[in-house]
CSV table of C-alpha atoms in Angstrom, one decimal:
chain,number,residue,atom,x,y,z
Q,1,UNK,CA,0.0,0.0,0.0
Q,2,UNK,CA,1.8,3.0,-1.4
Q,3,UNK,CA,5.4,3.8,0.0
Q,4,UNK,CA,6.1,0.9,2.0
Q,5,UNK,CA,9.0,2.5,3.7
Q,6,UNK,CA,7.1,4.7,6.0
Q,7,UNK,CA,5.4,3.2,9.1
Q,8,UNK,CA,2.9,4.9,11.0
Q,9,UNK,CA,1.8,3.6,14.7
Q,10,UNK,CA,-2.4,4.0,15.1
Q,11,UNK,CA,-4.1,4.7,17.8
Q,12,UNK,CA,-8.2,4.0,17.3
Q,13,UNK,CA,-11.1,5.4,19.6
Q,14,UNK,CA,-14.6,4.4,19.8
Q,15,UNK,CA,-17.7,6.0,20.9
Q,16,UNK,CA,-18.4,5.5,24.4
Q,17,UNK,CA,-20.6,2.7,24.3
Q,18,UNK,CA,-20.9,1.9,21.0
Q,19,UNK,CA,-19.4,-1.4,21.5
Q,20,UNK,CA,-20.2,-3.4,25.0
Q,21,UNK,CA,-18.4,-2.3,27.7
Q,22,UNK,CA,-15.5,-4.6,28.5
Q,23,UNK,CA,-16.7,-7.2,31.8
Q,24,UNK,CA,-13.4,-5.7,33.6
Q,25,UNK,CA,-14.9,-2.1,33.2
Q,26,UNK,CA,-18.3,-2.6,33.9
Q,27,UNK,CA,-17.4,-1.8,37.4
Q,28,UNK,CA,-13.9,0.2,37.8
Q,29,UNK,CA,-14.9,2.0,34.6
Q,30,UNK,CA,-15.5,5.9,34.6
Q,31,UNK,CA,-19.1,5.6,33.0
Q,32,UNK,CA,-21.8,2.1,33.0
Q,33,UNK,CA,-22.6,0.2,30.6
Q,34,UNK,CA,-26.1,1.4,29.9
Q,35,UNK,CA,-25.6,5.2,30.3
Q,36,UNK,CA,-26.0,6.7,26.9
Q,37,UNK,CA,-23.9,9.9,26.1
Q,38,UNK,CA,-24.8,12.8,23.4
Q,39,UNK,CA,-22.6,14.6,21.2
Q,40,UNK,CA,-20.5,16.7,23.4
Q,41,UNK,CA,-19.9,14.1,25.8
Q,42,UNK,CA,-18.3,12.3,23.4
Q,43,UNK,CA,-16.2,14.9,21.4
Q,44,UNK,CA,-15.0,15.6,25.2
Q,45,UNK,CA,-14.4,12.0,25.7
Q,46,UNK,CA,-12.1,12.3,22.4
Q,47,UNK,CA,-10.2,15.3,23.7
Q,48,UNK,CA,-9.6,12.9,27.1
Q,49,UNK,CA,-8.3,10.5,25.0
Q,50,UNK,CA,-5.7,12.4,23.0
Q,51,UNK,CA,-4.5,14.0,25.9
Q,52,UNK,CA,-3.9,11.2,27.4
Q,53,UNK,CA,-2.5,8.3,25.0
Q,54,UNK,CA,-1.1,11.0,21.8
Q,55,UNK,CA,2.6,11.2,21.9
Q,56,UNK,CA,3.5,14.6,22.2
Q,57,UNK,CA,7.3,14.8,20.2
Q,58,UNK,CA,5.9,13.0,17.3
Q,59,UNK,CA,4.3,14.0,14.0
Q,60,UNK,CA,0.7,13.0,14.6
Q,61,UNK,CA,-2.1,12.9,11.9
Q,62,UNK,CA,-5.8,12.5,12.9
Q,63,UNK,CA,-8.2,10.9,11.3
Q,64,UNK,CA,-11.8,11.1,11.2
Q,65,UNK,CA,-15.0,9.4,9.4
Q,66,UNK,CA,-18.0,10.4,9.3
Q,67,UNK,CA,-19.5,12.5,12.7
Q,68,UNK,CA,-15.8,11.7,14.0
Q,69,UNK,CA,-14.4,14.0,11.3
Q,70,UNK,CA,-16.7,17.1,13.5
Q,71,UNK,CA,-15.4,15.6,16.8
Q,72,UNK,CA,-12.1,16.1,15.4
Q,73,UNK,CA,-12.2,19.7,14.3
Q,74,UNK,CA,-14.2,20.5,17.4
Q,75,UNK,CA,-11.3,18.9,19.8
Q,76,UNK,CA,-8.4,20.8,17.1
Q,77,UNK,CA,-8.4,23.8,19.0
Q,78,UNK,CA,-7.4,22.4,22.3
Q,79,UNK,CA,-4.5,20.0,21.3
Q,80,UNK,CA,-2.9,22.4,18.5
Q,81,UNK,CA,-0.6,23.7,20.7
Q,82,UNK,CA,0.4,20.8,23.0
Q,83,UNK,CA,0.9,18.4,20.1
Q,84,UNK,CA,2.9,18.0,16.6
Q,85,UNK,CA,-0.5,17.9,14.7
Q,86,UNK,CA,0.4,18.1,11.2
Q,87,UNK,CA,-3.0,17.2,9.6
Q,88,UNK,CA,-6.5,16.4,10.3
Q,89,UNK,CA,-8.3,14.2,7.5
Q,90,UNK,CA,-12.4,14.3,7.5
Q,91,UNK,CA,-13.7,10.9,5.5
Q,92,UNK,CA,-17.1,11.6,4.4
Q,93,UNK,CA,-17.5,13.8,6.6
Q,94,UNK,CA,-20.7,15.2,8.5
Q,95,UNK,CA,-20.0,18.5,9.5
Q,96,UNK,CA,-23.1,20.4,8.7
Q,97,UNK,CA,-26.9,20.0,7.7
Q,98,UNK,CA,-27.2,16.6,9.0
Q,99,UNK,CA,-30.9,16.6,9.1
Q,100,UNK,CA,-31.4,18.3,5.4
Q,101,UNK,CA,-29.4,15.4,4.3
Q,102,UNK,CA,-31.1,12.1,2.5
Q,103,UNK,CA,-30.4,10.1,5.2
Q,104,UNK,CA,-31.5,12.5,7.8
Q,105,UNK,CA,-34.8,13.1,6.8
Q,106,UNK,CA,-35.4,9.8,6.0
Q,107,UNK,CA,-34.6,9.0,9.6
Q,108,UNK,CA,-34.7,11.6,11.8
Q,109,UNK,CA,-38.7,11.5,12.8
Q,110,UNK,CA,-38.1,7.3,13.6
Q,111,UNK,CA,-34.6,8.6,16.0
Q,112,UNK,CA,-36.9,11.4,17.5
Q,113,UNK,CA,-39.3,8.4,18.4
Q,114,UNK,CA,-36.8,6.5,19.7
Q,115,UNK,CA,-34.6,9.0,21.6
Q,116,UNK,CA,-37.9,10.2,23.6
Q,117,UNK,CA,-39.0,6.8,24.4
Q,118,UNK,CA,-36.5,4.8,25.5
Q,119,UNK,CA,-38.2,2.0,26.6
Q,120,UNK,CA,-39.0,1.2,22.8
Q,121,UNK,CA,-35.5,1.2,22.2
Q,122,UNK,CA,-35.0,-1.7,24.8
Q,123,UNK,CA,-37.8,-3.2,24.2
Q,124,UNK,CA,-36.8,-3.7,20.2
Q,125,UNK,CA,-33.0,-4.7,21.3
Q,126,UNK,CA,-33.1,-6.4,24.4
Q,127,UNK,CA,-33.4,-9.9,23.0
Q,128,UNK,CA,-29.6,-9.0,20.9
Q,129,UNK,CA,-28.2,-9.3,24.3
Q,130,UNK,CA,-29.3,-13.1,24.5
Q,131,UNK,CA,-27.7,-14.2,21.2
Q,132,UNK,CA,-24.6,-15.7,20.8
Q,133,UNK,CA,-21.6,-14.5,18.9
Q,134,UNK,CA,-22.2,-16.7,15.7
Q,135,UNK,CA,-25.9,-15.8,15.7
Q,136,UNK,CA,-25.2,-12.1,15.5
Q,137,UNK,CA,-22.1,-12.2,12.4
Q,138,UNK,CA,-25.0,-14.4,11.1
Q,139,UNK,CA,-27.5,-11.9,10.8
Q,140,UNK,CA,-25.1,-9.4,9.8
Q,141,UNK,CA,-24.2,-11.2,7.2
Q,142,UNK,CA,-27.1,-10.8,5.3
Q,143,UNK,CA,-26.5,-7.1,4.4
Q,144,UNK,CA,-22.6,-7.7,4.5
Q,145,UNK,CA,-21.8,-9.9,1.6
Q,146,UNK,CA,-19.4,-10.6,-1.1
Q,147,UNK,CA,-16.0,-11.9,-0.9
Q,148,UNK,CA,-14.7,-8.1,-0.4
Q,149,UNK,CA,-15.8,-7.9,3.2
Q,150,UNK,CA,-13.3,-7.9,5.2
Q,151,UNK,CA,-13.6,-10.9,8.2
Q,152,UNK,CA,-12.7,-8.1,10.6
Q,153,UNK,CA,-16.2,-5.6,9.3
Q,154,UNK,CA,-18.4,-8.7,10.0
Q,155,UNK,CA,-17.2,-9.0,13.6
Q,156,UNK,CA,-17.2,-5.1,14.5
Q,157,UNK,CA,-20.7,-4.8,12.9
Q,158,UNK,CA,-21.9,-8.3,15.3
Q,159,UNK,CA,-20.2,-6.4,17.9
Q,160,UNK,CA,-23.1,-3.6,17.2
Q,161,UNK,CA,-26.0,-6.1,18.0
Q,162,UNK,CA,-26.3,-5.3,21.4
Q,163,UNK,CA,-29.4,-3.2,23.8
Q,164,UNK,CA,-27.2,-0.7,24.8
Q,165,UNK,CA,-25.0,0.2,21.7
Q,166,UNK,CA,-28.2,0.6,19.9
Q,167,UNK,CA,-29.7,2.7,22.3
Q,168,UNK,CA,-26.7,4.7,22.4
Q,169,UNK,CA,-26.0,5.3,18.6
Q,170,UNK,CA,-30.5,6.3,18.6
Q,171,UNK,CA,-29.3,8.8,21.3
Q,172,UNK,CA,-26.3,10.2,19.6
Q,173,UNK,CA,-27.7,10.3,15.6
Q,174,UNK,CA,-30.9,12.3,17.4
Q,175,UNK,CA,-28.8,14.7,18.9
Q,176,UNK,CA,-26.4,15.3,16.0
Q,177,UNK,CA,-29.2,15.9,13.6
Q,178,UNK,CA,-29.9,18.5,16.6
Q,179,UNK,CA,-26.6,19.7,16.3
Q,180,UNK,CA,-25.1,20.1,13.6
Q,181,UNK,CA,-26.9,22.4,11.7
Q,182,UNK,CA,-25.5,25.3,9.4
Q,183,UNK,CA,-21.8,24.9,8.9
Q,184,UNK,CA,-19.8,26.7,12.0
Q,185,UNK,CA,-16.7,28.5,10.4
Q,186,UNK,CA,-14.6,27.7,13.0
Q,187,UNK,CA,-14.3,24.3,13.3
Q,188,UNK,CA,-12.0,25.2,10.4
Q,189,UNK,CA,-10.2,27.9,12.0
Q,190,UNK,CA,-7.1,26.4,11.3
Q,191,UNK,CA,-7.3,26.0,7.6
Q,192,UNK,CA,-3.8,24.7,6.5
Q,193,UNK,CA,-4.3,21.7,9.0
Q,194,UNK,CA,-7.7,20.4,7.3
Q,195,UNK,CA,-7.9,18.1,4.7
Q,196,UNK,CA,-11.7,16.4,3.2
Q,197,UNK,CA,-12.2,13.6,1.2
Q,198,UNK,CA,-16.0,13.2,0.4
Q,199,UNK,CA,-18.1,11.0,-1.4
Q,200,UNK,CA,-20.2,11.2,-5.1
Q,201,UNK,CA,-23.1,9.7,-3.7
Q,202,UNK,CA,-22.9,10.4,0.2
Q,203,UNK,CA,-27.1,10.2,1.7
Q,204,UNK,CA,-25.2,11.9,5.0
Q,205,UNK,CA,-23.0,14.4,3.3
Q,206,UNK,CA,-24.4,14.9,-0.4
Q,207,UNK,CA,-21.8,15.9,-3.6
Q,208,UNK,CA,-22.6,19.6,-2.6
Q,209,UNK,CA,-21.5,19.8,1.0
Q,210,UNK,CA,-18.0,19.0,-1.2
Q,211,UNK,CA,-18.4,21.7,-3.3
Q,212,UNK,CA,-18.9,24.7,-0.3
Q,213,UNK,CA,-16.3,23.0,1.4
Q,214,UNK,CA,-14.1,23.3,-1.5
Q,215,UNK,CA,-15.0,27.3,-1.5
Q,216,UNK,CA,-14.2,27.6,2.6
Q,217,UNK,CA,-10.3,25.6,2.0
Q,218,UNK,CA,-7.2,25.9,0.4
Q,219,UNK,CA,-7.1,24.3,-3.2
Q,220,UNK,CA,-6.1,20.2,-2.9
Q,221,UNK,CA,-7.7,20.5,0.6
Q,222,UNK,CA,-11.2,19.1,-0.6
Q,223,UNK,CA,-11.2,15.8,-2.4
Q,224,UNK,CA,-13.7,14.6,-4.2
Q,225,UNK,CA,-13.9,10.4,-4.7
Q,226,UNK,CA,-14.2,9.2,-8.2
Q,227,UNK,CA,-14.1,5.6,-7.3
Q,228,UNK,CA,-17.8,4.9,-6.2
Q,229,UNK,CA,-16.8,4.6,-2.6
Q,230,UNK,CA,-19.7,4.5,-0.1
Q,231,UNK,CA,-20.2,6.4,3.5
Q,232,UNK,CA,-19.4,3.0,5.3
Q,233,UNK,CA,-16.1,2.5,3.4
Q,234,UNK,CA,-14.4,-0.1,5.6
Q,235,UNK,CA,-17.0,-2.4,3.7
Q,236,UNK,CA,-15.6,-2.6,0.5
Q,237,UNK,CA,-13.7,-0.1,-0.3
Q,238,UNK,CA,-10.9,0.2,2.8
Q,239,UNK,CA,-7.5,0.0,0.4
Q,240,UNK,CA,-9.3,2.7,-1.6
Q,241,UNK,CA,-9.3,4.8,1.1
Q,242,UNK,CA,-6.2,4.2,2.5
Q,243,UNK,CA,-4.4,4.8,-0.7
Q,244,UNK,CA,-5.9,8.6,-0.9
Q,245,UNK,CA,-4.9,8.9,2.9
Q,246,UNK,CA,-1.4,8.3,2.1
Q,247,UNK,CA,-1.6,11.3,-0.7
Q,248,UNK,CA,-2.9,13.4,1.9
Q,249,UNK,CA,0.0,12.7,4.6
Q,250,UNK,CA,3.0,12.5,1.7
């Protein structure tokens, strides 16, 4: 993949409690396992995180998909100065108009529902909890298929099938179509850090949201994909990705 001669050491966060919370943590952990956080929460729980684990000497390049690419422009501000950041990369990013978006109108009146009654949440998931591993990549299965799946997709996407990620990713997608609204010009306050790569045919950030970016950046700081990638790239199209990531960091 690319120049073979660089090596680059990653460090990966998840949303708090969008995966189970580990047995040793459900206890001596800072936060239980069926709390459900919003949007700030989290982008402060990314900014904990950094803090904590980033090496400060080192060049460090962040990366950010989808509502992680606004988490990561929100957090910018408060590590510029302590770290060696030398970029930060949105992929498919949603950074404005979530609602307005395909995707968000489609489902934004079923995550109000949802959000507000969270009993119907638990009662629609609760039975995940009961299913063993095997059962769950199973059933994930039958929207992940074909031979470019990677093994690794099937088992983080099992690892979704579960009461409280699924009321915690209702409560977080409600409050981010709440959120982010009309593009805030400072999340790209530092414009010679930021780097976008966006998607043709994006339902959570359309073609156009590329195009005003494009208009707000400096020029080869907006991509636009030409290879029919999808939102949920780690699917199928992972080495596509990765290959544009390494034009952005060269």
């Amino acid at each position: 993949m690319g120049d073979r001669k660089r090596h680059y050491l990653f460090y990966t966060v998840s949303h708090l409690n969008h995966v189970a919370l580990p047995a040793e943590l459900k206890s001596s952990g800072k936060h239980r396992p069926y709390d459900r956080f919003q949007l700030d929460a989290q982008v402060q729980h990314k900014l904990d995180f950094v803090r904590e684990h980033l090496p400060k000497a080192q060049k460090v390049y962040i990366l950010g998909h989808s509502i992680g690419s606004y988490m990561m422009l929100r957090i910018l501000p408060y590590i510029k100065d302590d770290f060696n950041i030398r970029k930060v990369i949105g992929l498919f990013p949603t950074v404005e108009k979530m609602a307005d978006s395909p995707n968000g109108v489609r489902l934004k009146r079923v995550l109000a529902t949802l959000d507000a009654n969270d009993w119907l949440a638990k009662g629609m998931s609760f039975w995940l909890d009961f299913l063993p591993v095997s059962v769950k990549k199973w059933l994930v299965t039958w929207n992940l298929t074909g031979d470019m799946v990677p093994s690794d997709v099937v088992m983080s996407a099992a690892e979704l099938l579960h009461m409280n990620v699924f009321r915690n990713i209702v409560h977080m997608s409600h409050d981010e179509l709440n959120k982010v609204c009309d593009f805030d010009q400072t999340l790209i306050a530092n414009k010679d850090l930021v780097y976008f790569y966006y998607g043709r045919e994006d339902g959570w950030c359309p073609e156009d949201h590329g195009y005003a970016m494009e208009a707000r950046l400096p020029g080869g700081h907006v991509v636009l994909d030409e290879d029919g990638c999808e939102h949920a790239f780690v699917i199928r199209d992972g080495a596509v990705v990765a290959e544009q990531l390494l034009r952005f960091i060269k």
